[in-house]
Coordinates of C-alpha atoms and ligand atoms in Angstrom, one line a residue:
M1 CA 0.0 0.0 0.0
V2 CA 1.3 3.4 -0.9
Y3 CA -0.7 6.3 0.6
L4 CA -0.1 9.6 -1.3
D5 CA -3.0 11.6 0.0
Y6 CA -1.5 13.4 3.0
A7 CA -3.1 16.7 2.0
A8 CA -6.5 15.2 2.7
N9 CA -5.5 13.7 6.1
T10 CA -2.4 12.7 7.9
P11 CA -2.0 9.7 10.2
V12 CA -1.9 10.7 13.8
D13 CA 1.5 10.8 15.4
K14 CA 1.7 8.0 18.0
S15 CA 3.0 10.4 20.7
V16 CA 0.1 12.7 20.1
L17 CA -2.5 9.9 20.3
D18 CA -0.8 8.6 23.5
L19 CA -1.1 12.0 25.1
Y20 CA -4.7 12.3 23.9
Y21 CA -5.5 9.0 25.5
D22 CA -3.7 9.7 28.8
V23 CA -5.2 13.1 29.2
T24 CA -8.7 11.9 28.4
L25 CA -8.5 9.2 31.2
K26 CA -6.8 11.5 33.7
Y27 CA -8.6 14.8 33.3
F28 CA -12.3 14.0 33.1
A29 CA -13.7 17.0 35.0
N30 CA -15.3 19.9 33.2
P31 CA -12.6 22.7 32.9
N32 CA -15.4 25.2 33.7
S33 CA -16.2 23.5 37.1
I34 CA -15.0 25.5 40.0
H35 CA -13.8 22.6 42.1
K36 CA -10.2 21.5 42.2
L37 CA -10.5 18.8 39.5
G38 CA -12.1 21.3 37.1
Q39 CA -9.5 23.9 37.9
E40 CA -6.6 21.4 37.2
A41 CA -8.2 20.7 33.8
K42 CA -8.5 24.4 33.2
K43 CA -4.9 25.0 34.1
L44 CA -3.8 22.4 31.6
I45 CA -5.9 24.1 28.9
D46 CA -4.5 27.5 29.8
D47 CA -0.9 26.2 29.7
C48 CA -1.4 24.5 26.3
T49 CA -3.1 27.6 24.9
K50 CA -0.2 29.7 26.0
E51 CA 2.2 27.3 24.2
I52 CA 0.1 27.2 21.1
A53 CA -0.1 31.0 21.1
H54 CA 3.7 31.2 21.6
N55 CA 4.3 28.9 18.7
L56 CA 2.0 30.9 16.4
N57 CA 3.3 34.2 17.7
V58 CA -0.1 35.4 18.8
L59 CA -1.8 36.0 22.2
P60 CA -3.5 33.2 24.2
E61 CA -6.8 35.1 24.2
E62 CA -6.6 35.2 20.4
I63 CA -7.1 31.4 20.1
I64 CA -10.6 29.9 19.5
Y65 CA -10.9 26.1 19.4
T66 CA -13.3 24.7 16.9
S67 CA -14.2 21.2 15.5
G68 CA -11.9 21.7 12.5
A69 CA -11.0 24.0 9.7
T70 CA -14.4 23.9 8.1
E71 CA -15.9 25.4 11.3
A72 CA -13.1 27.8 11.7
N73 CA -13.6 29.1 8.1
N74 CA -17.4 29.3 8.6
L75 CA -16.9 31.2 11.9
A76 CA -14.4 33.6 10.4
L77 CA -16.4 34.5 7.3
K78 CA -19.9 34.5 8.6
G79 CA -18.8 35.9 12.0
I80 CA -17.1 38.9 10.4
C81 CA -19.9 39.5 7.9
R82 CA -22.6 39.4 10.6
R83 CA -20.6 41.5 13.1
Y84 CA -19.5 44.2 10.7
K85 CA -22.4 44.3 8.2
N86 CA -23.1 48.0 9.1
F87 CA -19.6 48.9 7.7
G88 CA -20.3 47.2 4.3
K89 CA -21.5 44.1 2.5
H90 CA -18.8 43.4 0.0
I91 CA -16.4 40.5 0.5
I92 CA -13.5 39.2 -1.7
L93 CA -12.3 35.6 -1.8
S94 CA -9.5 34.2 -3.9
S95 CA -10.5 31.6 -6.6
L96 CA -8.5 29.0 -4.7
E97 CA -10.5 28.8 -1.5
H98 CA -11.8 25.7 0.1
N99 CA -15.5 24.8 -0.2
S100 CA -16.1 25.7 3.4
L101 CA -15.3 29.4 2.5
I102 CA -17.1 29.3 -0.9
A103 CA -20.2 27.8 0.7
S104 CA -20.1 30.2 3.6
A105 CA -19.9 33.1 1.1
S106 CA -22.9 31.8 -0.7
I107 CA -24.9 31.8 2.5
M108 CA -23.8 35.4 3.0
Q109 CA -25.0 36.2 -0.5
E110 CA -28.4 35.1 0.6
E111 CA -28.1 37.5 3.5
G112 CA -27.5 40.4 1.1
F113 CA -23.7 40.4 0.8
E114 CA -21.9 40.8 -2.5
V115 CA -19.1 38.2 -3.1
E116 CA -16.3 38.7 -5.7
L117 CA -13.7 36.1 -6.6
L118 CA -10.2 37.3 -7.0
P119 CA -8.4 35.8 -10.1
I120 CA -4.9 34.5 -9.9
S121 CA -1.8 35.1 -12.2
K122 CA -0.3 32.5 -14.5
E123 CA 2.0 31.5 -11.7
G124 CA -1.1 31.0 -9.5
L125 CA -0.6 34.0 -7.2
V126 CA -3.0 36.7 -6.1
E127 CA -1.8 40.0 -7.5
I128 CA -1.7 42.9 -5.1
S129 CA -2.5 45.4 -7.9
T130 CA -5.6 43.4 -8.9
L131 CA -6.8 43.1 -5.3
E132 CA -6.2 46.8 -4.7
K133 CA -8.5 47.6 -7.7
M134 CA -11.2 45.4 -6.4
L135 CA -11.2 46.9 -2.9
R136 CA -14.1 49.2 -2.1
P137 CA -15.1 51.4 0.8
D138 CA -17.7 48.7 1.8
T139 CA -15.3 45.7 1.5
I140 CA -15.3 44.2 5.0
L141 CA -13.5 40.9 4.4
V142 CA -10.8 39.5 2.2
S143 CA -10.1 35.8 2.5
I144 CA -7.1 34.3 0.8
C145 CA -5.6 30.9 1.7
T146 CA -1.9 30.7 2.6
V147 CA -1.5 27.5 0.7
D148 CA -4.4 26.0 -1.3
S149 CA -5.3 22.3 -1.0
E150 CA -4.8 21.1 -4.6
I151 CA -1.8 22.9 -6.2
G152 CA 0.0 23.9 -3.0
L153 CA 0.6 27.5 -4.1
V154 CA 2.0 29.8 -1.5
Q155 CA 0.3 33.2 -1.6
P156 CA 2.0 36.5 -0.7
I157 CA 0.2 36.8 2.7
E158 CA 2.5 39.4 4.2
E159 CA 2.2 41.7 1.2
I160 CA -1.6 41.3 1.2
A161 CA -1.8 42.0 4.9
K162 CA 0.4 45.1 4.5
L163 CA -2.0 46.4 1.8
L164 CA -5.1 45.7 3.8
K165 CA -3.6 47.5 6.9
K166 CA -4.4 50.7 5.0
Y167 CA -8.2 49.7 5.0
P168 CA -9.3 49.8 8.7
H169 CA -12.7 48.3 8.0
T170 CA -11.4 45.5 5.8
Y171 CA -10.5 42.4 7.8
F172 CA -8.1 39.8 6.4
H173 CA -8.6 36.1 6.9
T174 CA -6.3 33.4 5.7
D175 CA -7.0 29.6 5.7
A176 CA -3.6 28.3 6.8
T177 CA -4.7 24.7 6.9
G178 CA -2.3 23.6 4.2
A179 CA 0.6 25.7 5.4
I180 CA 1.4 24.8 9.0
G181 CA 4.5 22.7 9.3
K182 CA 5.3 23.3 5.7
V183 CA 6.1 27.0 5.1
N184 CA 7.0 29.9 7.4
V185 CA 4.7 32.9 7.1
N186 CA 4.5 36.0 9.2
Y187 CA 0.9 36.4 10.3
Q188 CA 1.5 39.5 12.3
D189 CA -0.9 41.7 10.3
V190 CA -3.5 39.0 9.5
D191 CA -6.8 39.3 11.5
L192 CA -8.0 35.7 11.3
I193 CA -6.1 32.5 10.7
T194 CA -7.6 29.0 10.3
I195 CA -5.6 25.9 11.4
A196 CA -6.4 22.2 11.4
P197 CA -4.1 19.8 13.4
H198 CA -5.3 16.7 11.4
K199 CA -3.2 18.1 8.5
F200 CA 0.0 17.9 10.6
Y201 CA -0.3 14.5 12.3
G202 CA -2.7 15.7 15.0
I203 CA -6.1 14.2 15.7
N204 CA -9.3 14.8 13.7
G205 CA -12.1 16.8 15.2
V206 CA -10.2 19.9 16.4
G207 CA -9.4 23.1 14.7
I208 CA -8.2 26.6 15.7
L209 CA -9.3 30.0 14.6
V210 CA -6.9 32.7 15.6
K211 CA -8.8 36.0 15.9
K212 CA -6.7 39.0 16.7
K213 CA -7.8 40.8 19.9
D214 CA -9.0 44.0 18.3
V215 CA -11.3 42.1 15.9
S216 CA -14.8 40.9 16.9
L217 CA -17.1 38.2 15.6
K218 CA -20.7 37.0 15.8
P219 CA -20.4 33.5 17.1
L220 CA -21.9 30.6 15.1
I221 CA -22.5 28.5 18.3
D222 CA -24.0 30.3 21.3
G223 CA -24.3 29.1 24.8
G224 CA -22.1 31.0 27.2
R225 CA -18.4 30.9 28.1
S226 CA -16.2 28.0 27.0
T227 CA -12.5 28.9 26.6
T228 CA -13.9 32.0 24.8
V229 CA -17.3 33.5 24.3
F230 CA -16.8 33.2 20.5
R231 CA -17.4 29.4 20.6
S232 CA -19.4 27.8 23.3
G233 CA -19.4 24.2 24.5
T234 CA -17.5 22.4 27.2
P235 CA -13.8 22.7 26.2
V236 CA -12.3 19.4 25.0
L237 CA -9.1 19.2 26.9
A238 CA -7.6 16.3 25.1
N239 CA -8.2 18.0 21.7
I240 CA -6.4 21.1 22.9
V241 CA -3.4 19.2 24.5
S242 CA -3.0 17.1 21.4
A243 CA -3.2 20.1 19.1
N244 CA -0.5 21.7 21.1
K245 CA 1.8 18.7 20.8
A246 CA 1.1 18.2 17.1
L247 CA 1.9 21.8 16.4
D248 CA 5.0 21.8 18.4
I249 CA 6.4 18.7 16.6
A250 CA 5.3 20.0 13.2
L251 CA 7.2 23.3 13.7
K252 CA 10.3 21.7 15.2
K253 CA 10.6 19.2 12.4
Q254 CA 9.5 21.5 9.6
E255 CA 12.9 22.0 7.9
E256 CA 14.0 18.4 8.0
R257 CA 10.6 17.2 6.7
Y258 CA 10.7 19.8 3.9
R259 CA 14.1 18.7 2.7
H260 CA 13.0 15.1 2.6
V261 CA 9.8 15.8 0.7
L262 CA 11.7 18.1 -1.8
E263 CA 13.9 15.2 -2.8
L264 CA 10.8 12.9 -3.4
N265 CA 9.1 15.7 -5.3
Q266 CA 12.1 16.2 -7.6
K267 CA 12.2 12.5 -8.5
I268 CA 8.4 12.4 -9.3
I269 CA 8.4 15.6 -11.4
A270 CA 11.5 14.5 -13.3
H271 CA 9.9 11.2 -14.1
L272 CA 6.4 12.4 -15.0
S273 CA 7.8 15.2 -17.2
K274 CA 9.2 12.6 -19.6
Y275 CA 5.7 11.9 -20.8
K276 CA 4.4 14.0 -23.6
K277 CA 0.8 13.6 -22.5
V278 CA 1.5 14.6 -18.9
H279 CA 1.0 18.2 -17.9
I280 CA 2.4 19.3 -14.5
N281 CA -0.2 21.7 -13.1
N282 CA 2.1 23.0 -10.3
T283 CA 4.0 26.3 -10.7
S284 CA 7.3 27.5 -9.2
K285 CA 5.2 28.8 -6.3
S286 CA 4.0 25.4 -5.2
I287 CA 5.2 23.7 -2.1
P288 CA 6.9 20.3 -2.8
F289 CA 4.4 18.5 -0.6
T290 CA 1.6 18.8 -3.3
I291 CA 2.1 17.5 -6.8
N292 CA -0.7 18.1 -9.3
F293 CA -0.6 16.7 -12.8
S294 CA -3.0 15.8 -15.6
V295 CA -2.7 13.0 -18.2
K296 CA -4.3 14.7 -21.2
G297 CA -7.5 12.9 -22.3
V298 CA -7.8 10.7 -19.2
K299 CA -10.4 11.6 -16.6
S300 CA -9.0 12.0 -13.1
I301 CA -11.3 9.4 -11.6
E302 CA -10.3 6.8 -14.2
L303 CA -6.5 7.1 -13.5
A304 CA -7.1 7.4 -9.7
K305 CA -9.1 4.1 -9.9
M306 CA -6.4 2.4 -12.0
L307 CA -3.8 3.4 -9.4
E308 CA -6.0 2.3 -6.5
A309 CA -6.4 -1.2 -8.1
K310 CA -2.6 -1.5 -7.6
D311 CA -2.8 -0.2 -4.0
I312 CA -1.7 3.4 -4.7
Y313 CA -3.9 6.0 -3.1
V314 CA -4.0 9.5 -4.6
S315 CA -6.8 12.0 -5.0
T316 CA -8.4 13.8 -7.9
K317 CA -8.7 17.0 -5.9
T318 CA -9.7 18.3 -2.5
S319 CA -11.7 15.5 -0.8
C320 CA -14.8 17.6 0.0
C321 CA -15.7 18.1 -3.8
P322 CA -17.6 15.5 -5.8
P323 CA -14.8 13.4 -7.6
E324 CA -16.5 13.5 -11.0
T325 CA -16.6 17.3 -11.3
P326 CA -13.7 19.3 -12.8
S327 CA -11.3 20.9 -10.4
K328 CA -12.2 24.6 -9.8
L329 CA -8.7 25.3 -8.7
I330 CA -7.0 23.9 -11.7
Y331 CA -9.5 25.8 -13.9
A332 CA -8.8 29.0 -12.0
L333 CA -5.0 28.5 -12.7
T334 CA -5.1 27.2 -16.2
Q335 CA -8.4 28.3 -17.7
D336 CA -8.4 24.9 -19.3
K337 CA -11.4 22.6 -18.8
S338 CA -9.6 19.5 -20.0
L339 CA -6.8 20.0 -17.5
A340 CA -9.3 20.6 -14.8
S341 CA -11.1 17.4 -15.5
T342 CA -8.0 15.3 -15.7
S343 CA -6.0 16.5 -12.6
I344 CA -4.5 14.1 -10.1
R345 CA -3.1 15.2 -6.7
V346 CA -0.2 13.3 -5.2
S347 CA 0.5 14.6 -1.7
L348 CA 3.7 13.7 0.2
S349 CA 4.9 13.4 3.7
H350 CA 8.1 12.9 5.7
L351 CA 6.6 9.4 6.2
T352 CA 6.8 8.8 2.4
T353 CA 9.8 6.7 1.5
M354 CA 11.8 6.7 -1.8
A355 CA 10.8 3.0 -2.2
E356 CA 7.2 4.1 -2.1
I357 CA 7.8 6.7 -4.8
D358 CA 9.6 4.0 -6.9
E359 CA 6.6 1.8 -6.5
F360 CA 4.2 4.7 -7.5
L361 CA 6.2 5.5 -10.6
K362 CA 6.4 1.9 -11.7
V363 CA 2.7 1.5 -11.4
F364 CA 2.1 4.9 -13.1
D365 CA 4.2 3.7 -16.0
E366 CA 2.1 0.5 -16.3
C367 CA -1.1 2.5 -16.2
Y368 CA 0.2 4.9 -18.8
R369 CA 1.1 2.0 -21.2
K370 CA -2.3 0.4 -20.7
L371 CA -4.0 3.7 -21.5
E372 CA -1.9 4.0 -24.6
N373 CA -2.6 0.4 -25.7
D374 CA -6.3 1.0 -25.1
G375 CA -6.1 4.0 -27.4
K376 CA -7.1 6.4 -24.7
I377 CA -4.1 8.6 -25.0
Ligands
PLP401 N1 -9.3 24.3 4.3 C1 -8.4 23.6 3.5 C2 -7.4 24.3 2.7 C3 -8.5 22.2 3.5 O1 -7.6 21.5 2.8 C4 -9.5 21.5 4.3 C5 -9.6 20.0 4.3 O2 -9.4 19.4 3.4 C6 -10.3 22.3 5.1 C7 -10.2 23.7 5.0 C8 -11.4 21.7 5.9 O3 -10.8 21.1 7.0 P1 -11.6 20.2 8.1 O4 -11.6 18.8 7.5 O5 -10.7 20.3 9.3 O6 -12.9 20.8 8.4

């Protein structure tokens, strides 16, 4: 078995899971209870939140725990729109955003907001001059992912944040789900940041929304104080403790993991590029963790299934979209419908070995030959 879908989900790190298990057994009291057991649980949450905040270079009171990145994105987008609607009803999203943002924006449209999609350059980047032209006095939110989920393009977050600083009523949200543990970005001037530990070997079911202290939000889930008034519900201590551990490991090991993955990436790209019918959809702005390519004329799902039959697991695009539809992200980048309906995402990890890559490339060669023999390419 060769798993090459780490952008969709990563296996939990054993030490993170062990900690989750131990903490769940030991600290069962409600952290909001006033007795000693509750207060011990609360102290552990507070200590972990401080460490997470330190690692992210933000303040502990700026951390909001959610159930994942989808909830964090919903909270950021809907929360800002509903809180600041009196300042304006115009929002801008890049054309590379995850469905959780696109869908939240559609809901806001139903509530009277105007949503505009920001195009990207040939290299796949948001252009500051284009964004500047689209900004209006009533623009209250700009949401641009740090790294998208299909092509792995790293956006110029610091430059965008610098521009938006000049617009005091325009808040800036970035979905950093695909960035943590992979690239270093200075989020100092970003108002809201989405993070999901299950993308960096943490557990599923927890997310973080960083909301800077001078920014407000309308909560999605009401019900009184939790760790913050912006998201109610009994705090899940084990989620928080394990998120802290996963984040710490991901940041400490970032450089060494990046180097390993870069080597794997170079081997794959060099091999696939030999084929005339293969088009690499990545640009020079992509991270090495995410490889995206199309075999011209072969529907994504067909090739993915052929690989799966040989125990190789890749994806056609981000896992929340129906597999048979063309990739919106590849279309946004290439403006080419055939590339968008034939794209394959191979996503790598420090856990991926060179032997696994050799196996993948061997199987890919066999599939390619079969497609040729069958007259499909
Ligand atoms: N944002 C991006 C960029 C993602 O890749 C994903 C998951 O694939 C999400 C958001 C949603 O994450 P979650 O599954 O934690 O809700």
